[in-house]
mmCIF file of N, CA and C in Angstrom:
data_model
loop_
_atom_site.group_PDB
_atom_site.id
_atom_site.type_symbol
_atom_site.label_atom_id
_atom_site.label_comp_id
_atom_site.label_asym_id
_atom_site.label_seq_id
_atom_site.Cartn_x
_atom_site.Cartn_y
_atom_site.Cartn_z
ATOM 1 N N MET X 1 50.960 -116.672 146.358
ATOM 2 C CA MET X 1 50.193 -115.671 145.628
ATOM 3 C C MET X 1 50.792 -115.418 144.243
ATOM 4 N N LYS X 2 52.120 -115.327 144.200
ATOM 5 C CA LYS X 2 52.782 -115.062 142.926
ATOM 6 C C LYS X 2 52.587 -116.223 141.953
ATOM 7 N N LYS X 3 52.594 -117.443 142.490
ATOM 8 C CA LYS X 3 52.384 -118.620 141.656
ATOM 9 C C LYS X 3 50.976 -118.628 141.068
ATOM 10 N N ARG X 4 50.013 -118.186 141.861
ATOM 11 C CA ARG X 4 48.625 -118.128 141.403
ATOM 12 C C ARG X 4 48.464 -117.099 140.280
ATOM 13 N N LEU X 5 49.142 -115.948 140.415
ATOM 14 C CA LEU X 5 49.087 -114.924 139.370
ATOM 15 C C LEU X 5 49.689 -115.442 138.063
ATOM 16 N N MET X 6 50.734 -116.226 138.161
ATOM 17 C CA MET X 6 51.353 -116.787 136.968
ATOM 18 C C MET X 6 50.380 -117.720 136.252
ATOM 19 N N LYS X 7 49.610 -118.499 137.032
ATOM 20 C CA LYS X 7 48.639 -119.400 136.424
ATOM 21 C C LYS X 7 47.544 -118.615 135.718
ATOM 22 N N ILE X 8 47.096 -117.525 136.317
ATOM 23 C CA ILE X 8 46.059 -116.694 135.714
ATOM 24 C C ILE X 8 46.579 -116.059 134.428
ATOM 25 N N GLU X 9 47.798 -115.523 134.478
ATOM 26 C CA GLU X 9 48.392 -114.921 133.283
ATOM 27 C C GLU X 9 48.567 -115.960 132.178
ATOM 28 N N GLU X 10 48.957 -117.168 132.566
ATOM 29 C CA GLU X 10 49.128 -118.253 131.601
ATOM 30 C C GLU X 10 47.790 -118.614 130.956
ATOM 31 N N PHE X 11 46.741 -118.650 131.766
ATOM 32 C CA PHE X 11 45.408 -118.955 131.261
ATOM 33 C C PHE X 11 44.963 -117.919 130.240
ATOM 34 N N PHE X 12 45.083 -116.630 130.582
ATOM 35 C CA PHE X 12 44.665 -115.574 129.672
ATOM 36 C C PHE X 12 45.518 -115.548 128.410
ATOM 37 N N SER X 13 46.779 -115.882 128.540
ATOM 38 C CA SER X 13 47.647 -115.949 127.366
ATOM 39 C C SER X 13 47.187 -117.055 126.424
ATOM 40 N N ARG X 14 46.792 -118.190 126.976
ATOM 41 C CA ARG X 14 46.299 -119.293 126.146
ATOM 42 C C ARG X 14 44.975 -118.940 125.480
ATOM 43 N N VAL X 15 44.091 -118.272 126.222
ATOM 44 C CA VAL X 15 42.802 -117.854 125.652
ATOM 45 C C VAL X 15 43.037 -116.882 124.503
ATOM 46 N N LYS X 16 43.931 -115.928 124.708
ATOM 47 C CA LYS X 16 44.244 -114.938 123.677
ATOM 48 C C LYS X 16 44.822 -115.607 122.424
ATOM 49 N N ASP X 17 45.748 -116.534 122.619
ATOM 50 C CA ASP X 17 46.343 -117.241 121.477
ATOM 51 C C ASP X 17 45.307 -118.072 120.740
ATOM 52 N N THR X 18 44.428 -118.728 121.479
ATOM 53 C CA THR X 18 43.376 -119.535 120.855
ATOM 54 C C THR X 18 42.431 -118.658 120.051
ATOM 55 N N PHE X 19 42.037 -117.500 120.629
ATOM 56 C CA PHE X 19 41.144 -116.596 119.905
ATOM 57 C C PHE X 19 41.801 -116.090 118.629
ATOM 58 N N ARG X 20 43.069 -115.737 118.698
ATOM 59 C CA ARG X 20 43.777 -115.276 117.495
ATOM 60 C C ARG X 20 43.820 -116.350 116.427
ATOM 61 N N ARG X 21 44.066 -117.587 116.843
ATOM 62 C CA ARG X 21 44.142 -118.686 115.887
ATOM 63 C C ARG X 21 42.780 -118.958 115.244
ATOM 64 N N VAL X 22 41.717 -118.900 116.048
ATOM 65 C CA VAL X 22 40.379 -119.168 115.531
ATOM 66 C C VAL X 22 39.889 -118.025 114.642
ATOM 67 N N SER X 23 40.190 -116.783 115.032
ATOM 68 C CA SER X 23 39.697 -115.628 114.282
ATOM 69 C C SER X 23 40.587 -115.252 113.100
ATOM 70 N N SER X 24 41.741 -115.848 112.995
ATOM 71 C CA SER X 24 42.674 -115.505 111.929
ATOM 72 C C SER X 24 42.090 -115.639 110.525
ATOM 73 N N PRO X 25 41.337 -116.708 110.216
ATOM 74 C CA PRO X 25 40.760 -116.794 108.859
ATOM 75 C C PRO X 25 39.804 -115.640 108.536
ATOM 76 N N VAL X 26 39.035 -115.198 109.526
ATOM 77 C CA VAL X 26 38.102 -114.088 109.305
ATOM 78 C C VAL X 26 38.888 -112.800 109.062
ATOM 79 N N VAL X 27 39.895 -112.571 109.888
ATOM 80 C CA VAL X 27 40.723 -111.368 109.745
ATOM 81 C C VAL X 27 41.419 -111.372 108.395
ATOM 82 N N GLN X 28 41.981 -112.516 108.005
ATOM 83 C CA GLN X 28 42.664 -112.607 106.715
ATOM 84 C C GLN X 28 41.702 -112.399 105.549
ATOM 85 N N PHE X 29 40.475 -112.896 105.688
ATOM 86 C CA PHE X 29 39.475 -112.680 104.639
ATOM 87 C C PHE X 29 39.194 -111.193 104.467
ATOM 88 N N PHE X 30 38.930 -110.489 105.580
ATOM 89 C CA PHE X 30 38.662 -109.050 105.508
ATOM 90 C C PHE X 30 39.863 -108.301 104.915
ATOM 91 N N ALA X 31 41.060 -108.696 105.284
ATOM 92 C CA ALA X 31 42.261 -108.033 104.756
ATOM 93 C C ALA X 31 42.420 -108.322 103.265
ATOM 94 N N ARG X 32 42.134 -109.561 102.869
ATOM 95 C CA ARG X 32 42.297 -109.961 101.461
ATOM 96 C C ARG X 32 41.316 -109.247 100.534
ATOM 97 N N VAL X 33 40.089 -109.014 101.004
ATOM 98 C CA VAL X 33 39.097 -108.330 100.157
ATOM 99 C C VAL X 33 39.161 -106.812 100.331
ATOM 100 N N HIS X 34 40.203 -106.332 101.014
ATOM 101 C CA HIS X 34 40.447 -104.897 101.208
ATOM 102 C C HIS X 34 39.290 -104.194 101.930
ATOM 103 N N PHE X 35 38.714 -104.876 102.911
ATOM 104 C CA PHE X 35 37.646 -104.287 103.721
ATOM 105 C C PHE X 35 38.287 -103.291 104.668
ATOM 106 N N HIS X 36 37.836 -102.049 104.650
ATOM 107 C CA HIS X 36 38.476 -101.008 105.444
ATOM 108 C C HIS X 36 38.162 -101.194 106.927
ATOM 109 N N PRO X 37 39.182 -101.130 107.784
ATOM 110 C CA PRO X 37 38.969 -101.323 109.220
ATOM 111 C C PRO X 37 37.981 -100.327 109.833
ATOM 112 N N ASN X 38 37.937 -99.100 109.300
ATOM 113 C CA ASN X 38 36.998 -98.112 109.847
ATOM 114 C C ASN X 38 35.548 -98.509 109.597
ATOM 115 N N VAL X 39 35.299 -99.247 108.525
ATOM 116 C CA VAL X 39 33.944 -99.749 108.271
ATOM 117 C C VAL X 39 33.561 -100.763 109.347
ATOM 118 N N LEU X 40 34.518 -101.599 109.756
ATOM 119 C CA LEU X 40 34.261 -102.541 110.844
ATOM 120 C C LEU X 40 33.970 -101.802 112.147
ATOM 121 N N THR X 41 34.653 -100.692 112.371
ATOM 122 C CA THR X 41 34.405 -99.871 113.562
ATOM 123 C C THR X 41 32.984 -99.321 113.534
ATOM 124 N N ILE X 42 32.549 -98.853 112.384
ATOM 125 C CA ILE X 42 31.184 -98.304 112.251
ATOM 126 C C ILE X 42 30.144 -99.411 112.435
ATOM 127 N N ILE X 43 30.397 -100.578 111.852
ATOM 128 C CA ILE X 43 29.475 -101.702 112.029
ATOM 129 C C ILE X 43 29.373 -102.061 113.505
ATOM 130 N N SER X 44 30.503 -102.101 114.173
ATOM 131 C CA SER X 44 30.516 -102.391 115.608
ATOM 132 C C SER X 44 29.672 -101.383 116.378
ATOM 133 N N PHE X 45 29.820 -100.114 116.053
ATOM 134 C CA PHE X 45 29.057 -99.062 116.732
ATOM 135 C C PHE X 45 27.557 -99.268 116.549
ATOM 136 N N PHE X 46 27.133 -99.560 115.327
ATOM 137 C CA PHE X 46 25.700 -99.734 115.072
ATOM 138 C C PHE X 46 25.146 -101.000 115.731
ATOM 139 N N LEU X 47 25.929 -102.066 115.763
ATOM 140 C CA LEU X 47 25.477 -103.280 116.445
ATOM 141 C C LEU X 47 25.305 -103.022 117.948
ATOM 142 N N ILE X 48 26.225 -102.269 118.512
ATOM 143 C CA ILE X 48 26.121 -101.948 119.941
ATOM 144 C C ILE X 48 24.974 -100.973 120.177
ATOM 145 N N ALA X 49 24.695 -100.080 119.220
ATOM 146 C CA ALA X 49 23.535 -99.189 119.353
ATOM 147 C C ALA X 49 22.241 -100.000 119.357
ATOM 148 N N ILE X 50 22.171 -101.030 118.507
ATOM 149 C CA ILE X 50 21.008 -101.922 118.518
ATOM 150 C C ILE X 50 20.903 -102.597 119.881
ATOM 151 N N SER X 51 22.035 -103.005 120.421
ATOM 152 C CA SER X 51 22.056 -103.625 121.745
ATOM 153 C C SER X 51 21.504 -102.672 122.798
ATOM 154 N N ALA X 52 21.876 -101.411 122.729
ATOM 155 C CA ALA X 52 21.392 -100.421 123.699
ATOM 156 C C ALA X 52 19.877 -100.274 123.614
ATOM 157 N N VAL X 53 19.344 -100.279 122.395
ATOM 158 C CA VAL X 53 17.887 -100.192 122.219
ATOM 159 C C VAL X 53 17.213 -101.423 122.823
ATOM 160 N N GLU X 54 17.792 -102.573 122.604
ATOM 161 C CA GLU X 54 17.227 -103.811 123.160
ATOM 162 C C GLU X 54 17.297 -103.815 124.691
ATOM 163 N N PHE X 55 18.386 -103.288 125.240
ATOM 164 C CA PHE X 55 18.462 -103.151 126.702
ATOM 165 C C PHE X 55 17.330 -102.263 127.199
ATOM 166 N N ALA X 56 17.128 -101.137 126.533
ATOM 167 C CA ALA X 56 16.077 -100.199 126.938
ATOM 168 C C ALA X 56 14.698 -100.844 126.857
ATOM 169 N N ARG X 57 14.483 -101.713 125.869
ATOM 170 C CA ARG X 57 13.200 -102.391 125.695
ATOM 171 C C ARG X 57 13.011 -103.527 126.699
ATOM 172 N N GLY X 58 14.090 -103.923 127.370
ATOM 173 C CA GLY X 58 13.999 -105.005 128.342
ATOM 174 C C GLY X 58 14.331 -106.369 127.796
ATOM 175 N N SER X 59 14.764 -106.443 126.560
ATOM 176 C CA SER X 59 15.157 -107.722 125.953
ATOM 177 C C SER X 59 16.630 -107.969 126.254
ATOM 178 N N LEU X 60 16.894 -108.374 127.478
ATOM 179 C CA LEU X 60 18.275 -108.437 127.952
ATOM 180 C C LEU X 60 19.109 -109.500 127.229
ATOM 181 N N ARG X 61 18.547 -110.644 126.957
ATOM 182 C CA ARG X 61 19.310 -111.689 126.254
ATOM 183 C C ARG X 61 19.616 -111.287 124.819
ATOM 184 N N VAL X 62 18.619 -110.735 124.159
ATOM 185 C CA VAL X 62 18.826 -110.274 122.774
ATOM 186 C C VAL X 62 19.867 -109.158 122.770
ATOM 187 N N ALA X 63 19.760 -108.264 123.741
ATOM 188 C CA ALA X 63 20.734 -107.169 123.852
ATOM 189 C C ALA X 63 22.140 -107.711 124.060
ATOM 190 N N GLY X 64 22.253 -108.743 124.876
ATOM 191 C CA GLY X 64 23.562 -109.345 125.119
ATOM 192 C C GLY X 64 24.173 -109.941 123.867
ATOM 193 N N VAL X 65 23.336 -110.575 123.053
ATOM 194 C CA VAL X 65 23.828 -111.162 121.796
ATOM 195 C C VAL X 65 24.321 -110.060 120.861
ATOM 196 N N TRP X 66 23.528 -108.990 120.713
ATOM 197 C CA TRP X 66 23.943 -107.867 119.863
ATOM 198 C C TRP X 66 25.239 -107.243 120.387
ATOM 199 N N TYR X 67 25.336 -107.127 121.725
ATOM 200 C CA TYR X 67 26.524 -106.521 122.330
ATOM 201 C C TYR X 67 27.771 -107.381 122.058
ATOM 202 N N LEU X 68 27.640 -108.688 122.208
ATOM 203 C CA LEU X 68 28.770 -109.578 121.921
ATOM 204 C C LEU X 68 29.175 -109.509 120.455
ATOM 205 N N LEU X 69 28.190 -109.468 119.573
ATOM 206 C CA LEU X 69 28.480 -109.371 118.141
ATOM 207 C C LEU X 69 29.198 -108.054 117.820
ATOM 208 N N GLY X 70 28.710 -106.961 118.414
ATOM 209 C CA GLY X 70 29.369 -105.674 118.219
ATOM 210 C C GLY X 70 30.790 -105.672 118.758
ATOM 211 N N GLY X 71 30.979 -106.305 119.906
ATOM 212 C CA GLY X 71 32.316 -106.397 120.482
ATOM 213 C C GLY X 71 33.263 -107.207 119.610
ATOM 214 N N LEU X 72 32.723 -108.237 118.977
ATOM 215 C CA LEU X 72 33.531 -109.051 118.081
ATOM 216 C C LEU X 72 34.024 -108.224 116.893
ATOM 217 N N PHE X 73 33.138 -107.433 116.317
ATOM 218 C CA PHE X 73 33.556 -106.554 115.220
ATOM 219 C C PHE X 73 34.581 -105.528 115.704
ATOM 220 N N ASP X 74 34.436 -105.084 116.944
ATOM 221 C CA ASP X 74 35.388 -104.119 117.493
ATOM 222 C C ASP X 74 36.773 -104.741 117.626
ATOM 223 N N VAL X 75 36.830 -106.018 117.942
ATOM 224 C CA VAL X 75 38.117 -106.715 118.016
ATOM 225 C C VAL X 75 38.712 -106.868 116.621
ATOM 226 N N PHE X 76 37.850 -107.178 115.651
ATOM 227 C CA PHE X 76 38.336 -107.417 114.292
ATOM 228 C C PHE X 76 38.909 -106.167 113.638
ATOM 229 N N ASP X 77 38.393 -104.981 113.970
ATOM 230 C CA ASP X 77 38.862 -103.787 113.257
ATOM 231 C C ASP X 77 40.356 -103.555 113.440
ATOM 232 N N GLY X 78 40.842 -103.695 114.641
ATOM 233 C CA GLY X 78 42.279 -103.508 114.877
ATOM 234 C C GLY X 78 43.111 -104.596 114.237
ATOM 235 N N ALA X 79 42.626 -105.831 114.316
ATOM 236 C CA ALA X 79 43.357 -106.956 113.723
ATOM 237 C C ALA X 79 43.422 -106.815 112.206
ATOM 238 N N VAL X 80 42.315 -106.385 111.596
ATOM 239 C CA VAL X 80 42.298 -106.194 110.138
ATOM 240 C C VAL X 80 43.221 -105.035 109.754
ATOM 241 N N ALA X 81 43.225 -103.993 110.552
ATOM 242 C CA ALA X 81 44.123 -102.860 110.270
ATOM 243 C C ALA X 81 45.579 -103.311 110.282
ATOM 244 N N ARG X 82 45.945 -104.131 111.265
ATOM 245 C CA ARG X 82 47.322 -104.630 111.328
ATOM 246 C C ARG X 82 47.610 -105.593 110.180
ATOM 247 N N ALA X 83 46.659 -106.483 109.887
ATOM 248 C CA ALA X 83 46.882 -107.487 108.836
ATOM 249 C C ALA X 83 46.973 -106.857 107.450
ATOM 250 N N SER X 84 46.254 -105.764 107.220
ATOM 251 C CA SER X 84 46.260 -105.130 105.899
ATOM 252 C C SER X 84 47.188 -103.922 105.844
ATOM 253 N N ASN X 85 47.969 -103.739 106.889
ATOM 254 C CA ASN X 85 48.931 -102.632 106.970
ATOM 255 C C ASN X 85 48.245 -101.276 106.804
ATOM 256 N N ARG X 86 47.091 -101.104 107.475
ATOM 257 C CA ARG X 86 46.333 -99.852 107.421
ATOM 258 C C ARG X 86 46.219 -99.199 108.789
ATOM 259 N N VAL X 87 47.206 -99.366 109.617
ATOM 260 C CA VAL X 87 47.195 -98.774 110.953
ATOM 261 C C VAL X 87 47.491 -97.287 110.825
ATOM 262 N N THR X 88 46.555 -96.446 111.304
ATOM 263 C CA THR X 88 46.746 -94.998 111.266
ATOM 264 C C THR X 88 46.364 -94.401 112.614
ATOM 265 N N LYS X 89 46.865 -93.212 112.870
ATOM 266 C CA LYS X 89 46.486 -92.507 114.102
ATOM 267 C C LYS X 89 45.008 -92.139 114.068
ATOM 268 N N PHE X 90 44.527 -91.743 112.886
ATOM 269 C CA PHE X 90 43.110 -91.416 112.766
ATOM 270 C C PHE X 90 42.247 -92.633 113.083
ATOM 271 N N GLY X 91 42.615 -93.807 112.551
ATOM 272 C CA GLY X 91 41.857 -95.033 112.795
ATOM 273 C C GLY X 91 41.808 -95.374 114.271
ATOM 274 N N ALA X 92 42.931 -95.209 114.952
ATOM 275 C CA ALA X 92 42.973 -95.486 116.392
ATOM 276 C C ALA X 92 42.079 -94.514 117.157
ATOM 277 N N LEU X 93 42.139 -93.230 116.786
ATOM 278 C CA LEU X 93 41.302 -92.232 117.445
ATOM 279 C C LEU X 93 39.824 -92.462 117.127
ATOM 280 N N PHE X 94 39.524 -92.780 115.889
ATOM 281 C CA PHE X 94 38.146 -93.046 115.463
ATOM 282 C C PHE X 94 37.580 -94.238 116.234
ATOM 283 N N ASP X 95 38.350 -95.318 116.322
ATOM 284 C CA ASP X 95 37.925 -96.515 117.041
ATOM 285 C C ASP X 95 37.700 -96.204 118.519
ATOM 286 N N SER X 96 38.629 -95.520 119.115
ATOM 287 C CA SER X 96 38.521 -95.182 120.533
ATOM 288 C C SER X 96 37.318 -94.281 120.807
ATOM 289 N N THR X 97 37.092 -93.308 119.937
ATOM 290 C CA THR X 97 35.965 -92.387 120.104
ATOM 291 C C THR X 97 34.634 -93.117 119.981
ATOM 292 N N LEU X 98 34.496 -93.952 118.948
ATOM 293 C CA LEU X 98 33.242 -94.700 118.800
ATOM 294 C C LEU X 98 33.046 -95.718 119.924
ATOM 295 N N ASP X 99 34.136 -96.228 120.473
ATOM 296 C CA ASP X 99 34.024 -97.115 121.638
ATOM 297 C C ASP X 99 33.417 -96.369 122.829
ATOM 298 N N ARG X 100 33.845 -95.113 123.038
ATOM 299 C CA ARG X 100 33.281 -94.333 124.159
ATOM 300 C C ARG X 100 31.810 -94.015 123.924
ATOM 301 N N TYR X 101 31.451 -93.678 122.676
ATOM 302 C CA TYR X 101 30.041 -93.433 122.359
ATOM 303 C C TYR X 101 29.221 -94.711 122.536
ATOM 304 N N SER X 102 29.790 -95.838 122.159
ATOM 305 C CA SER X 102 29.100 -97.123 122.335
ATOM 306 C C SER X 102 28.834 -97.391 123.813
ATOM 307 N N GLU X 103 29.842 -97.148 124.643
ATOM 308 C CA GLU X 103 29.670 -97.348 126.079
ATOM 309 C C GLU X 103 28.571 -96.431 126.618
ATOM 310 N N PHE X 104 28.566 -95.191 126.158
ATOM 311 C CA PHE X 104 27.538 -94.251 126.590
ATOM 312 C C PHE X 104 26.146 -94.760 126.227
ATOM 313 N N LEU X 105 25.994 -95.251 124.998
ATOM 314 C CA LEU X 105 24.692 -95.761 124.559
ATOM 315 C C LEU X 105 24.254 -96.965 125.390
ATOM 316 N N ILE X 106 25.186 -97.851 125.689
ATOM 317 C CA ILE X 106 24.851 -99.030 126.503
ATOM 318 C C ILE X 106 24.383 -98.590 127.882
ATOM 319 N N PHE X 107 25.118 -97.684 128.511
ATOM 320 C CA PHE X 107 24.706 -97.198 129.837
ATOM 321 C C PHE X 107 23.365 -96.483 129.768
ATOM 322 N N LEU X 108 23.149 -95.762 128.694
ATOM 323 C CA LEU X 108 21.866 -95.074 128.503
ATOM 324 C C LEU X 108 20.732 -96.091 128.382
ATOM 325 N N GLY X 109 20.933 -97.125 127.589
ATOM 326 C CA GLY X 109 19.917 -98.156 127.423
ATOM 327 C C GLY X 109 19.630 -98.901 128.720
ATOM 328 N N ILE X 110 20.676 -99.277 129.438
ATOM 329 C CA ILE X 110 20.488 -99.981 130.711
ATOM 330 C C ILE X 110 19.827 -99.053 131.731
ATOM 331 N N GLY X 111 20.251 -97.798 131.748
ATOM 332 C CA GLY X 111 19.640 -96.825 132.662
ATOM 333 C C GLY X 111 18.164 -96.633 132.378
ATOM 334 N N TYR X 112 17.815 -96.538 131.119
ATOM 335 C CA TYR X 112 16.405 -96.388 130.736
ATOM 336 C C TYR X 112 15.600 -97.606 131.181
ATOM 337 N N TYR X 113 16.181 -98.788 131.007
ATOM 338 C CA TYR X 113 15.517 -100.022 131.411
ATOM 339 C C TYR X 113 15.196 -100.010 132.917
ATOM 340 N N PHE X 114 16.163 -99.598 133.722
ATOM 341 C CA PHE X 114 15.948 -99.599 135.176
ATOM 342 C C PHE X 114 15.045 -98.462 135.639
ATOM 343 N N LEU X 115 15.014 -97.374 134.913
ATOM 344 C CA LEU X 115 14.165 -96.243 135.311
ATOM 345 C C LEU X 115 12.710 -96.418 134.872
ATOM 346 N N SER X 116 12.471 -97.249 133.867
ATOM 347 C CA SER X 116 11.079 -97.393 133.392
ATOM 348 C C SER X 116 10.413 -98.641 133.961
#
């Protein structure tokens, strides 16, 4: 069992390293042009809000694409904050708060879809 857990941890570590390597040019671009990480957080929130509307309308595949895109921006905001040395307590709280609102909207959209 312990050997199996090590393989799983190794797999996720490789996936994480690969994602960082692939996304690094995008993160560096945002940091180089001084794009504020909180703007990425807001973009992520609005993309996920669009996803929630699409879920409510029953366009599940379209909603999934919007949700993945929003999640990608949510990953980039923290990476850009670290790369541009703009890590703040407010930014962390802002990101976390909008993440909870995003989750609420997604559940609301999915709930509406199943109730209608």
